[in-house]
JSON list of C-alpha atoms in Angstrom, two decimals:
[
{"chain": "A", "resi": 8, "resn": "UNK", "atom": "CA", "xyz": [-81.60, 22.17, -53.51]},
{"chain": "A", "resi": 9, "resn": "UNK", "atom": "CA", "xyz": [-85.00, 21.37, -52.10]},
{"chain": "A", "resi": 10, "resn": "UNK", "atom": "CA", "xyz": [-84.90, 18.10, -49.43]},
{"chain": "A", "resi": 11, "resn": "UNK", "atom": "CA", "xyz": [-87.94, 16.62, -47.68]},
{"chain": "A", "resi": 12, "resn": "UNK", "atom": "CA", "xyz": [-88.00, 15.56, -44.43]},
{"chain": "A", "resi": 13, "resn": "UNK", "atom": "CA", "xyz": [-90.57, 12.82, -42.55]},
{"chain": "A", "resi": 14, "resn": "UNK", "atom": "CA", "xyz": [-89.94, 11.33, -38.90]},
{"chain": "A", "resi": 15, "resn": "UNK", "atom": "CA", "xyz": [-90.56, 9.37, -37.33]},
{"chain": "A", "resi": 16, "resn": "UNK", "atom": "CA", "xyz": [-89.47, 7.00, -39.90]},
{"chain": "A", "resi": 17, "resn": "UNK", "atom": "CA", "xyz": [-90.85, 4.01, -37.97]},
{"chain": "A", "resi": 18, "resn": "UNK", "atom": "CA", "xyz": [-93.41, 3.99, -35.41]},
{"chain": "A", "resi": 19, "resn": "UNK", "atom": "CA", "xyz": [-95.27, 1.01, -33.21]},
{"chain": "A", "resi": 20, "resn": "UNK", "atom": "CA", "xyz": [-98.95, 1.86, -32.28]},
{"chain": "A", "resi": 21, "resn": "UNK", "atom": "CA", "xyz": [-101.35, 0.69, -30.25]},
{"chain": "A", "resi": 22, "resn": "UNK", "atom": "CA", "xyz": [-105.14, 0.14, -31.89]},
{"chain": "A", "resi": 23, "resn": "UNK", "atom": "CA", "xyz": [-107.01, 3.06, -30.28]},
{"chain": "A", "resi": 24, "resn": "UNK", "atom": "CA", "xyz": [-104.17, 5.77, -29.78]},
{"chain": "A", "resi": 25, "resn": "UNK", "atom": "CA", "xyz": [-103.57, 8.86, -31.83]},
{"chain": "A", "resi": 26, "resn": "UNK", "atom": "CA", "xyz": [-101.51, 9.35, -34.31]},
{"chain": "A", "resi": 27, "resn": "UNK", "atom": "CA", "xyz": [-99.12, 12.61, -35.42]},
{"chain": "A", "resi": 28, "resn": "UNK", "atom": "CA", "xyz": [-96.39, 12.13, -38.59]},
{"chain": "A", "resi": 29, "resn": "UNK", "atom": "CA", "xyz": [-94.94, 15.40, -39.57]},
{"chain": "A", "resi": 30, "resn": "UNK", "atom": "CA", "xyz": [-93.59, 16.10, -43.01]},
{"chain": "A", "resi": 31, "resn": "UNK", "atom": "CA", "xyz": [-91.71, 19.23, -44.12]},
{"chain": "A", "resi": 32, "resn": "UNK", "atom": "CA", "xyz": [-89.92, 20.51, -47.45]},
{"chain": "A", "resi": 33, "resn": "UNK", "atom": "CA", "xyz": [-86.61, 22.71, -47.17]},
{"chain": "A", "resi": 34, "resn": "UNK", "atom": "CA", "xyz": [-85.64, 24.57, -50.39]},
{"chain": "A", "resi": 35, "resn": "UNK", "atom": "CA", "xyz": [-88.65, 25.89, -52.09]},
{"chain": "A", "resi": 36, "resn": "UNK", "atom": "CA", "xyz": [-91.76, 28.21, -51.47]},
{"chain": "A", "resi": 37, "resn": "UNK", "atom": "CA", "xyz": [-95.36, 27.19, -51.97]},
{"chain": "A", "resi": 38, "resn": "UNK", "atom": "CA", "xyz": [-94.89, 23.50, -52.54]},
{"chain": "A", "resi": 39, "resn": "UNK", "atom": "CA", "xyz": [-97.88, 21.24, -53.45]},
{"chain": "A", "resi": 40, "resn": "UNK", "atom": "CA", "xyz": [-98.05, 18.60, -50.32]},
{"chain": "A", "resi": 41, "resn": "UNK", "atom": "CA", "xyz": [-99.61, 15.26, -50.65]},
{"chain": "A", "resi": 42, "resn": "UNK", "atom": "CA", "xyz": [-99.70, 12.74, -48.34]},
{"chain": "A", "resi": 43, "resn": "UNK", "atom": "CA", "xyz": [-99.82, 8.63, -49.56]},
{"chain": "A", "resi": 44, "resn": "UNK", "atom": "CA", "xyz": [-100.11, 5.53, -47.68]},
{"chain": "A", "resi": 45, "resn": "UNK", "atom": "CA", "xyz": [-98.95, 2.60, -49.29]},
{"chain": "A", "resi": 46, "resn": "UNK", "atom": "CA", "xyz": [-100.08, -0.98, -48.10]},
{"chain": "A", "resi": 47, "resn": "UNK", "atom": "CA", "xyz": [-97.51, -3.78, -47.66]},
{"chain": "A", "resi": 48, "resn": "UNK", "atom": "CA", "xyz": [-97.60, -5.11, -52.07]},
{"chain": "A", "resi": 49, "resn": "UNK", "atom": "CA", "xyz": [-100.18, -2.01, -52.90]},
{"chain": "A", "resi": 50, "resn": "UNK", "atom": "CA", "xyz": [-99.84, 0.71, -54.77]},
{"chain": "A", "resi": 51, "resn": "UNK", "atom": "CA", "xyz": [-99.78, 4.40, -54.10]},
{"chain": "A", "resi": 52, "resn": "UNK", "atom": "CA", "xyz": [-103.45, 5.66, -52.43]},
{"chain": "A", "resi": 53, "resn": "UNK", "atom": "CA", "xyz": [-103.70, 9.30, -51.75]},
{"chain": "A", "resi": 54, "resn": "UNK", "atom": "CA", "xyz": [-105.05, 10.72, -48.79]},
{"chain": "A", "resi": 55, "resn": "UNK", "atom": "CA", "xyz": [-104.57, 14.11, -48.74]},
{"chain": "A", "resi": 56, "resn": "UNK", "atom": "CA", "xyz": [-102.96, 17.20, -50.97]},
{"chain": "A", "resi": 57, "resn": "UNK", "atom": "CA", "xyz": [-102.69, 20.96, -50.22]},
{"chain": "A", "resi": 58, "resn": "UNK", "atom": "CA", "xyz": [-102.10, 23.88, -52.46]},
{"chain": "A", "resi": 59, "resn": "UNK", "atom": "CA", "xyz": [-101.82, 26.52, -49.96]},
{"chain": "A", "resi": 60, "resn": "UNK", "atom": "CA", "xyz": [-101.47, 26.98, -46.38]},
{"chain": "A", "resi": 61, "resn": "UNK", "atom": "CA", "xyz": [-104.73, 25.66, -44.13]},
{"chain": "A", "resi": 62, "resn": "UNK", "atom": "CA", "xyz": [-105.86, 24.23, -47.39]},
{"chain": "A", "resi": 63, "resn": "UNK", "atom": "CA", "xyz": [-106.51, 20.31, -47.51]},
{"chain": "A", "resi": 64, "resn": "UNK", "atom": "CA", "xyz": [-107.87, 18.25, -50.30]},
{"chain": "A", "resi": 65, "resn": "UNK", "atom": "CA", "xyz": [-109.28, 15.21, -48.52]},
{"chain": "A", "resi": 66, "resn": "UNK", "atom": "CA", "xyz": [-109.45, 12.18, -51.49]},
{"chain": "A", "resi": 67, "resn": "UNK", "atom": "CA", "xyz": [-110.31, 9.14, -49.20]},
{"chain": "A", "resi": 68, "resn": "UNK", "atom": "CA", "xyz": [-113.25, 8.94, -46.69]},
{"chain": "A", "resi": 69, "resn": "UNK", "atom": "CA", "xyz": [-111.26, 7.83, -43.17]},
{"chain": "A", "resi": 70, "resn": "UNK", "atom": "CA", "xyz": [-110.53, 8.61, -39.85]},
{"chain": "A", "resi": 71, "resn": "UNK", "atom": "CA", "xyz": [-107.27, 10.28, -40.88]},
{"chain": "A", "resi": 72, "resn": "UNK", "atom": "CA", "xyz": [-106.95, 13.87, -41.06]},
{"chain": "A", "resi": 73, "resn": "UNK", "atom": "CA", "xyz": [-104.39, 16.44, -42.30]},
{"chain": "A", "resi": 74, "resn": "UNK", "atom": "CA", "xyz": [-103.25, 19.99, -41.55]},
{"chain": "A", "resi": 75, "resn": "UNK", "atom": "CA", "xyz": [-100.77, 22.22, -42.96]},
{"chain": "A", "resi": 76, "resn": "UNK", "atom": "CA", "xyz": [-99.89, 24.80, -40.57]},
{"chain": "A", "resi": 77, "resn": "UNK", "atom": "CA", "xyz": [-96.59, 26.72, -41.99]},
{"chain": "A", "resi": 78, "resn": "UNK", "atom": "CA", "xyz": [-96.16, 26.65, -46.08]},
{"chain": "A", "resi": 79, "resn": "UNK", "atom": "CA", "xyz": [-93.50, 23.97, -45.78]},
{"chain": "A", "resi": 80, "resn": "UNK", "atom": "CA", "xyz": [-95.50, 21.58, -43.07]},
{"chain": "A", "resi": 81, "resn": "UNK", "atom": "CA", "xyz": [-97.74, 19.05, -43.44]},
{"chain": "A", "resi": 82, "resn": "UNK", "atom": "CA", "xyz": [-99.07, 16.95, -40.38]},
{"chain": "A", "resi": 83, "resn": "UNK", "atom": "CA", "xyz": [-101.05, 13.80, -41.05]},
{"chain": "A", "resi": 84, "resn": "UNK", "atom": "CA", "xyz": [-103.18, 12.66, -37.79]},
{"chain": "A", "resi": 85, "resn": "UNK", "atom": "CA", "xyz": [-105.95, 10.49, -36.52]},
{"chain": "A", "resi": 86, "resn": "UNK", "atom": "CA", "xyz": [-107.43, 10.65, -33.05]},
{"chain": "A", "resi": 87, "resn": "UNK", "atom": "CA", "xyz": [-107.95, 6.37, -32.47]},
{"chain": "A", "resi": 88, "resn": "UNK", "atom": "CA", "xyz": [-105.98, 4.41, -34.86]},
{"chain": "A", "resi": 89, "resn": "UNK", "atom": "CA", "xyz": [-107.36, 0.98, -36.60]},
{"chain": "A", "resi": 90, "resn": "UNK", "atom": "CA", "xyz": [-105.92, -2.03, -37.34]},
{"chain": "A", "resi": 91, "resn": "UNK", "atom": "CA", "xyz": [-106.20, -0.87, -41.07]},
{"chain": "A", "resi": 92, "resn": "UNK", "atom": "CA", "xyz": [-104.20, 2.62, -40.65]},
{"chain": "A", "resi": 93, "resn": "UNK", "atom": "CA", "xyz": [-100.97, -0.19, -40.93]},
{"chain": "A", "resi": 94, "resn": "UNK", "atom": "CA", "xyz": [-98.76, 1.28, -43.83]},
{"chain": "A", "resi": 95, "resn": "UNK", "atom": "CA", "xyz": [-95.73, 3.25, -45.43]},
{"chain": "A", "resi": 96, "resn": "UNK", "atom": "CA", "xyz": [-96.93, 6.21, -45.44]},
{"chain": "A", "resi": 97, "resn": "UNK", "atom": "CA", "xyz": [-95.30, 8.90, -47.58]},
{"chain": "A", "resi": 98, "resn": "UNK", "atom": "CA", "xyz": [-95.19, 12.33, -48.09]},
{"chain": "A", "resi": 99, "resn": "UNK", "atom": "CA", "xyz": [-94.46, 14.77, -51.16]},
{"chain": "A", "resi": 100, "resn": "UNK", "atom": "CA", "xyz": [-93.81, 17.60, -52.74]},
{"chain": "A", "resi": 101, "resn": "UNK", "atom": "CA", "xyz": [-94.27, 19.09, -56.29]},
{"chain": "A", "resi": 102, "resn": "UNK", "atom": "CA", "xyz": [-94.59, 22.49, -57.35]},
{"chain": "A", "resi": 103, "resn": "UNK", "atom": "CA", "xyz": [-95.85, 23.08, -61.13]},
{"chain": "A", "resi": 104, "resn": "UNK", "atom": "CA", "xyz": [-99.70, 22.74, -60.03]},
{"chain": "A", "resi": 105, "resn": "UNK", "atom": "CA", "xyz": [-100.15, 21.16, -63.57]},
{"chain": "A", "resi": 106, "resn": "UNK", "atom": "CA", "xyz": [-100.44, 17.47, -64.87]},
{"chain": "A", "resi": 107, "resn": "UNK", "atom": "CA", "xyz": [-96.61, 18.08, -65.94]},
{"chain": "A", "resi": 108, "resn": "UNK", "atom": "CA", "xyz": [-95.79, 18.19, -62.19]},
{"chain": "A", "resi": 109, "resn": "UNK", "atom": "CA", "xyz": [-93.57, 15.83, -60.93]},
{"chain": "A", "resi": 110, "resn": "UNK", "atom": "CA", "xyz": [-93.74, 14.71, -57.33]},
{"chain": "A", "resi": 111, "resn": "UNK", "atom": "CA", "xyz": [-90.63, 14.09, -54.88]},
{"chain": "A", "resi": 112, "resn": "UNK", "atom": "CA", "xyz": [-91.47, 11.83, -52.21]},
{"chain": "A", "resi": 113, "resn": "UNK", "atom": "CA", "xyz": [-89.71, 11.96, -48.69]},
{"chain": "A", "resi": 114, "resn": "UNK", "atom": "CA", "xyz": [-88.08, 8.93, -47.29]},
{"chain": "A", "resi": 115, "resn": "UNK", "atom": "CA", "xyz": [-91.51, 7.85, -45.39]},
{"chain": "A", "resi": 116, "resn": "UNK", "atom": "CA", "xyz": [-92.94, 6.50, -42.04]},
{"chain": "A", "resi": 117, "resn": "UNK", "atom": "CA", "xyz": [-93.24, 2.93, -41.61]},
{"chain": "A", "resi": 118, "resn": "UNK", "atom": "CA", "xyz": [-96.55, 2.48, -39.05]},
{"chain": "A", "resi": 119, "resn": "UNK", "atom": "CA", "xyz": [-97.82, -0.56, -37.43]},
{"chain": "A", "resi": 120, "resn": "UNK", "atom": "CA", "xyz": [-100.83, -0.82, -35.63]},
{"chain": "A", "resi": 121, "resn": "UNK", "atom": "CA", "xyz": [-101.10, -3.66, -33.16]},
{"chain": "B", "resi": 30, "resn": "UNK", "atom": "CA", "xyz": [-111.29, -1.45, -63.95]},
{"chain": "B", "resi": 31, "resn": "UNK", "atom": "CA", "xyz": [-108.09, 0.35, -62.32]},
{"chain": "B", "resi": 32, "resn": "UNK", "atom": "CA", "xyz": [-107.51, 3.55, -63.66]},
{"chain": "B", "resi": 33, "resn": "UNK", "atom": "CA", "xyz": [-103.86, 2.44, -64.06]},
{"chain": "B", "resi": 34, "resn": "UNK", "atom": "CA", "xyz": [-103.11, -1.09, -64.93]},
{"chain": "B", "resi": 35, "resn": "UNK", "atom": "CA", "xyz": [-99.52, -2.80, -64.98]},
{"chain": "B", "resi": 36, "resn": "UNK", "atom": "CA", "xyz": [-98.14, -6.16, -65.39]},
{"chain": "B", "resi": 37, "resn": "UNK", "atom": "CA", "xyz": [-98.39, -7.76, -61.90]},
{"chain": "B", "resi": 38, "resn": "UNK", "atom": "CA", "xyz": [-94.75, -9.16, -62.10]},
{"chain": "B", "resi": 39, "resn": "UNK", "atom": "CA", "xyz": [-92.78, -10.01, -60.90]},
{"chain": "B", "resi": 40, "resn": "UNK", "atom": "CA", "xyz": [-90.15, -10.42, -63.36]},
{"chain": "B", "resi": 41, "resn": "UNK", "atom": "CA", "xyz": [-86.88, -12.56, -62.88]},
{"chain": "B", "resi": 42, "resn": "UNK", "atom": "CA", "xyz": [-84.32, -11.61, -65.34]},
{"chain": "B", "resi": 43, "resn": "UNK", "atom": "CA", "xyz": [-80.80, -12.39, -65.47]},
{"chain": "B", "resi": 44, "resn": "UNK", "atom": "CA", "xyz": [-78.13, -10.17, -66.43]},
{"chain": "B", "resi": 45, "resn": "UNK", "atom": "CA", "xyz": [-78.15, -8.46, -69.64]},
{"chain": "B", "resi": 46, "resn": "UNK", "atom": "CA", "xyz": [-80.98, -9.31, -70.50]},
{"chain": "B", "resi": 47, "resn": "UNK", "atom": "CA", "xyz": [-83.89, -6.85, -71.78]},
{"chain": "B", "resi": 48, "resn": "UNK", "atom": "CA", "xyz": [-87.26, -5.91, -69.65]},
{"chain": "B", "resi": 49, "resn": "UNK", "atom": "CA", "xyz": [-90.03, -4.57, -70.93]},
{"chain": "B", "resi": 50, "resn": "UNK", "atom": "CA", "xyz": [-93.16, -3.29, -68.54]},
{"chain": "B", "resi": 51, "resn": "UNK", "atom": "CA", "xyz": [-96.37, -2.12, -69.90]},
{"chain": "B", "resi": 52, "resn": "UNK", "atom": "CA", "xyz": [-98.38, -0.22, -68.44]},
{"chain": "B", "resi": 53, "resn": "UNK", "atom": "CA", "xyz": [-102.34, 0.72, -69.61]},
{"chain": "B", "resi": 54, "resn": "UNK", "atom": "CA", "xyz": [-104.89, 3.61, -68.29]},
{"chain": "B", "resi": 55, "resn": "UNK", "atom": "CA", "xyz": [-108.52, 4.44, -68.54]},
{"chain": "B", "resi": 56, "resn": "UNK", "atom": "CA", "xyz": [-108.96, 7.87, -69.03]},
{"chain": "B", "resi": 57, "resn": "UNK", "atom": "CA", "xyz": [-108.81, 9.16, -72.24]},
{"chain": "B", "resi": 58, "resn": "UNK", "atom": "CA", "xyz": [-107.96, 13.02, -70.59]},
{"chain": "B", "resi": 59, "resn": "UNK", "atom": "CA", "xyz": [-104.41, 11.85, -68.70]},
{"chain": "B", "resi": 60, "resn": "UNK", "atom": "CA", "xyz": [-102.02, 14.11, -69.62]},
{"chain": "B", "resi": 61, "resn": "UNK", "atom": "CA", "xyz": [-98.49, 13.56, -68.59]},
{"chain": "B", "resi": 62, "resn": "UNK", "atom": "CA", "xyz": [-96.97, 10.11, -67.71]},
{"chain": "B", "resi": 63, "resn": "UNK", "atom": "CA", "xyz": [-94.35, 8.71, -66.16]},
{"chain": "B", "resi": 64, "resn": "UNK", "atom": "CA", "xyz": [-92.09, 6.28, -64.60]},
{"chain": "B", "resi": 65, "resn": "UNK", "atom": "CA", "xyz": [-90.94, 5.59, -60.86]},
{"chain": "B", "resi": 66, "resn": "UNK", "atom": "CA", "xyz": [-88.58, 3.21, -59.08]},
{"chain": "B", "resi": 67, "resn": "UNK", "atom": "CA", "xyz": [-89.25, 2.45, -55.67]},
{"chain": "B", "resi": 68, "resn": "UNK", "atom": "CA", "xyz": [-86.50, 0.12, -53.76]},
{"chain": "B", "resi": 69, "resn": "UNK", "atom": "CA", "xyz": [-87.65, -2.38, -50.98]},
{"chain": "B", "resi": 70, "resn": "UNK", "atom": "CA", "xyz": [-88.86, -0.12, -48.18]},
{"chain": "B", "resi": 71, "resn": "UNK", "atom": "CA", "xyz": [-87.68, 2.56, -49.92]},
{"chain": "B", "resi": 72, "resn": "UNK", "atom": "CA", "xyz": [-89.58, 5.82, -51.19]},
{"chain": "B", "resi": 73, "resn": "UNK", "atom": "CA", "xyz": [-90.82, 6.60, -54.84]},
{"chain": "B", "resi": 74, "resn": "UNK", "atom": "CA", "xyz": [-88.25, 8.06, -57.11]},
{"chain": "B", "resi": 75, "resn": "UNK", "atom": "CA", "xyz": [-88.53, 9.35, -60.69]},
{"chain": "B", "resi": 76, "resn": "UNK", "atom": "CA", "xyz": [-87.03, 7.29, -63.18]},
{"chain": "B", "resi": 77, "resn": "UNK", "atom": "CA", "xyz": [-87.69, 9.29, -66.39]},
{"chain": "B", "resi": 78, "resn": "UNK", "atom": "CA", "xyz": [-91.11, 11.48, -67.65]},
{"chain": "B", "resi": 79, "resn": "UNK", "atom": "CA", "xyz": [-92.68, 9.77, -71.03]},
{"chain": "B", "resi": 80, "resn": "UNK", "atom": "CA", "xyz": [-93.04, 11.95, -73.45]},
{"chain": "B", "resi": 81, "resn": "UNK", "atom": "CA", "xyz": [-95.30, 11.45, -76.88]},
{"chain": "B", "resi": 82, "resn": "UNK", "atom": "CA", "xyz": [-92.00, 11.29, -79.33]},
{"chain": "B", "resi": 83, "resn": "UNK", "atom": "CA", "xyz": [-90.44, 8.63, -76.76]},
{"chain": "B", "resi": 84, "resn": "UNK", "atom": "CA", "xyz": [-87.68, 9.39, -75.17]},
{"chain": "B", "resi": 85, "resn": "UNK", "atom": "CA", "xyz": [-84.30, 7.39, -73.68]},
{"chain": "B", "resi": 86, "resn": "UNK", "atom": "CA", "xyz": [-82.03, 7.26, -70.88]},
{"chain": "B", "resi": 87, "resn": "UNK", "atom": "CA", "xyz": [-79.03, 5.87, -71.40]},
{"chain": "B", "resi": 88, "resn": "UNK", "atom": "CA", "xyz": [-80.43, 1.78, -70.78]},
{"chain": "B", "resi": 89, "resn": "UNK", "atom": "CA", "xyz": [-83.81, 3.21, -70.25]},
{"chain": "B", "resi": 90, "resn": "UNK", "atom": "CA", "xyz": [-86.66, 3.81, -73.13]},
{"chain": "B", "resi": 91, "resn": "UNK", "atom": "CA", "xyz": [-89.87, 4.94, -72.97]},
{"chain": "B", "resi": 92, "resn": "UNK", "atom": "CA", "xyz": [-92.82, 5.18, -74.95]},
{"chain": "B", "resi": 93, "resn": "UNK", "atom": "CA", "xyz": [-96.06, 6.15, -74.70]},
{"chain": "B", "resi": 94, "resn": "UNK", "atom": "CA", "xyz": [-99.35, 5.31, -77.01]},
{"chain": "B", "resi": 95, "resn": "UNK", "atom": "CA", "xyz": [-102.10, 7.83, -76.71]},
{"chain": "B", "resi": 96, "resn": "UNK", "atom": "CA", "xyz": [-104.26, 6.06, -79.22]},
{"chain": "B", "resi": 97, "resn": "UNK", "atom": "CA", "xyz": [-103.79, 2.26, -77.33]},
{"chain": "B", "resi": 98, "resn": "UNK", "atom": "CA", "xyz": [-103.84, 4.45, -74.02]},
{"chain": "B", "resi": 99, "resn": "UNK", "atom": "CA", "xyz": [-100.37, 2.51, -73.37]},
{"chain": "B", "resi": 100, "resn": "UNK", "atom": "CA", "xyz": [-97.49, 3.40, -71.57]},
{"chain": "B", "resi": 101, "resn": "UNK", "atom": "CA", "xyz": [-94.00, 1.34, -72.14]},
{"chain": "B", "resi": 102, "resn": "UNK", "atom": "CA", "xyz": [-90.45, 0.99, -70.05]},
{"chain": "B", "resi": 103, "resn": "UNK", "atom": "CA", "xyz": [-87.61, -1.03, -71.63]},
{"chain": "B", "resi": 104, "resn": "UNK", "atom": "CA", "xyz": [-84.33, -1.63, -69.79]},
{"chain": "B", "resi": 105, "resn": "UNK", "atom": "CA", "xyz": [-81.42, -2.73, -72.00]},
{"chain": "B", "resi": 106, "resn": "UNK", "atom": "CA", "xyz": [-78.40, -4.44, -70.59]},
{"chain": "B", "resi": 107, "resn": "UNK", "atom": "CA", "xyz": [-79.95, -5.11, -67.15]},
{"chain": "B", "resi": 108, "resn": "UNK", "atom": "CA", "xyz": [-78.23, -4.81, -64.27]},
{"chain": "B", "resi": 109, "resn": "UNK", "atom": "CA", "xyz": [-78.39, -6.06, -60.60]},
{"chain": "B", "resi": 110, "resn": "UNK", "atom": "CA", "xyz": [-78.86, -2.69, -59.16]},
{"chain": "B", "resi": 111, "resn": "UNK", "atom": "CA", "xyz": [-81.96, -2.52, -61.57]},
{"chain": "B", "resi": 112, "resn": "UNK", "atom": "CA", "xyz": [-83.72, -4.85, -59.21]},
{"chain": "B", "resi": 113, "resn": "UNK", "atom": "CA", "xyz": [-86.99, -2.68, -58.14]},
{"chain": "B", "resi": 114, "resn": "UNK", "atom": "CA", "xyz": [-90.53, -2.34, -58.51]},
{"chain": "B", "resi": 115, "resn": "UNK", "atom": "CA", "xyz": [-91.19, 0.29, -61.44]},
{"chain": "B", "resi": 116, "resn": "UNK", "atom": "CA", "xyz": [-94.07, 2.59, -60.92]},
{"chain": "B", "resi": 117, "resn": "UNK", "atom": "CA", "xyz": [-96.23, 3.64, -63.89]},
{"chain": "B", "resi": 118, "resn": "UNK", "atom": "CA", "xyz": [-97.45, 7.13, -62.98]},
{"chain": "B", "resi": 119, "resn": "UNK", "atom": "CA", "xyz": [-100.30, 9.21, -64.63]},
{"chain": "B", "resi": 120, "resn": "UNK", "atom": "CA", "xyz": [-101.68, 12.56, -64.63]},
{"chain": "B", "resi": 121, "resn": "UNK", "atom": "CA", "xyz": [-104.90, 13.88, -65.53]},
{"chain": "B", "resi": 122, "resn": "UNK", "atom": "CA", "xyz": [-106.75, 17.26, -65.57]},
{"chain": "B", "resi": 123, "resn": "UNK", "atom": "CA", "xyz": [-109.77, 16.82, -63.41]},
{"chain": "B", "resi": 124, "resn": "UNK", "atom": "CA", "xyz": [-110.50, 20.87, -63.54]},
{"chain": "B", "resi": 125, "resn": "UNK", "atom": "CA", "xyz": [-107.54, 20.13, -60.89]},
{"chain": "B", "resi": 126, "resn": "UNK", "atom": "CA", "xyz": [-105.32, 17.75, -61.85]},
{"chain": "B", "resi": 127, "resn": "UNK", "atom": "CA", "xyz": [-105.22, 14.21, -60.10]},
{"chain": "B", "resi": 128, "resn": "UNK", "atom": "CA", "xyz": [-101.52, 11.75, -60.03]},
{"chain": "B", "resi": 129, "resn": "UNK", "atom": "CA", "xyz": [-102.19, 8.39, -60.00]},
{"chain": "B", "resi": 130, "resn": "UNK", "atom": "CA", "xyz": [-100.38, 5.39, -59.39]},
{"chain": "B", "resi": 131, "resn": "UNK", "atom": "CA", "xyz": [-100.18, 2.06, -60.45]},
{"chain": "B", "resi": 132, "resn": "UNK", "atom": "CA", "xyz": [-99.65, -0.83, -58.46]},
{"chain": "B", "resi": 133, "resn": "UNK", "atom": "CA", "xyz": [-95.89, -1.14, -59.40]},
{"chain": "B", "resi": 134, "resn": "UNK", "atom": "CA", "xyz": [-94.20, -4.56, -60.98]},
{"chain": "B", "resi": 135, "resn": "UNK", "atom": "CA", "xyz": [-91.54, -6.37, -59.12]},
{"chain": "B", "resi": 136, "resn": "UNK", "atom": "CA", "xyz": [-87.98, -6.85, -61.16]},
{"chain": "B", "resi": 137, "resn": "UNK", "atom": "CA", "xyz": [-85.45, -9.33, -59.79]},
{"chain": "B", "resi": 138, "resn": "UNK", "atom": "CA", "xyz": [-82.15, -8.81, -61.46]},
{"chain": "B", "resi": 139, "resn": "UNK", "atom": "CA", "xyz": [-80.40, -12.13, -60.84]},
{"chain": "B", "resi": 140, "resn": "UNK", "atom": "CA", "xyz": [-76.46, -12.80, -62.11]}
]
């Protein structure tokens, strides 16, 4: 069965420092990867998908990037964190690459900036 | 307006008793639709897809109404471990296709 993995699941950040969460699927070959960030009563924004390795879909304008080095890895970074980067940020999988997909979200990473 | 639109909750409900969420989107082209549960600090999961016949789940109905562009969850029977916020989801082909969320409605089960 296919699991998906995020760490760290909580993390405490200075304003100004960089930023690496990690996400990776177990199970399946050629996954779909999105990452989400979620504000604290929000809904759902997506940041980033991929459909392929070293291929990223940026949907938001910020100073958050993505990479997906390995088919079942997806990094989410930023280089000087703002106060505004504060979320739950989660990643997923899916794999139909149609509008019947259905996404499976990983257990997320709770980030504060300070 | 928001692409996807829900009730902004949140509902308090006791026991037993029957919940309906509605949920409304924009674009004429979504395709597929769905619903999510999310617990408190807790990731998405899917509740049930919501197909154009309707379809149920044991306690759980949904419907969908491509002409009113609505989108409907109804939990019979409600329980405490029902208390969530339910995610109305929606897909559309954009040449790609795009998922979007809505903002989620709060449910309190209380006994």
């Amino acid at each position: 069965s296919q699991t998906i993995h995020q760490w760290p699941a909580t993390l405490v950040q200075p304003v100004g420092s960089p930023l690496s969460l990690e996400c990776t699927v177990e199970g399946t070959s050629n996954p779909n990867l999105y990452w989400y960030r979620q504000a604290a009563g929000r809904g759902l924004q997506l940041l980033f998908y991929s459909v392929g390795i070293g291929q990223i879909s940026s949907e938001v304008p910020q100073n958050l990037s993505a990479s997906r080095p390995q088919d079942r890895q997806f990094i989410l970074s930023s280089k000087k964190l703002l106060l505004s980067d504060s979320g739950f940020y989660l990643c997923a999988w899916g794999l139909l690459g149609t509008t019947k997909e259905t996404q499976y979200f990983g257990p997320g990473t709770r980030l504060l900036v300070l | 307006r928001k692409e996807v639109e829900q009730d902004p909750g949140p509902f308090n409900v006791p026991e037993g008793a029957t919940v309906a969420f509605n949920c409304t989107y924009s674009n004429s082209a979504s395709q597929s639709f769905f619903w999510y549960r999310q617990d408190c600090r807790k990731e998405p999961k899917l509740l049930m897809s919501v197909y154009s016949s309707g379809n149920e789940d044991g306690r759980f109905t949904a419907q969908l109404n491509r002409a009113s562009q609505y989108i409907s969850l109804l939990i019979r029977d409600s329980k405490l471990s029902d208390s969530a916020t339910y995610l109305c989801v929606v897909t559309l082909n954009t040449g790609g296709f795009k998922t979007i969320f809505g903002a989620g409605t709060r449910l309190f089960v209380k006994a």
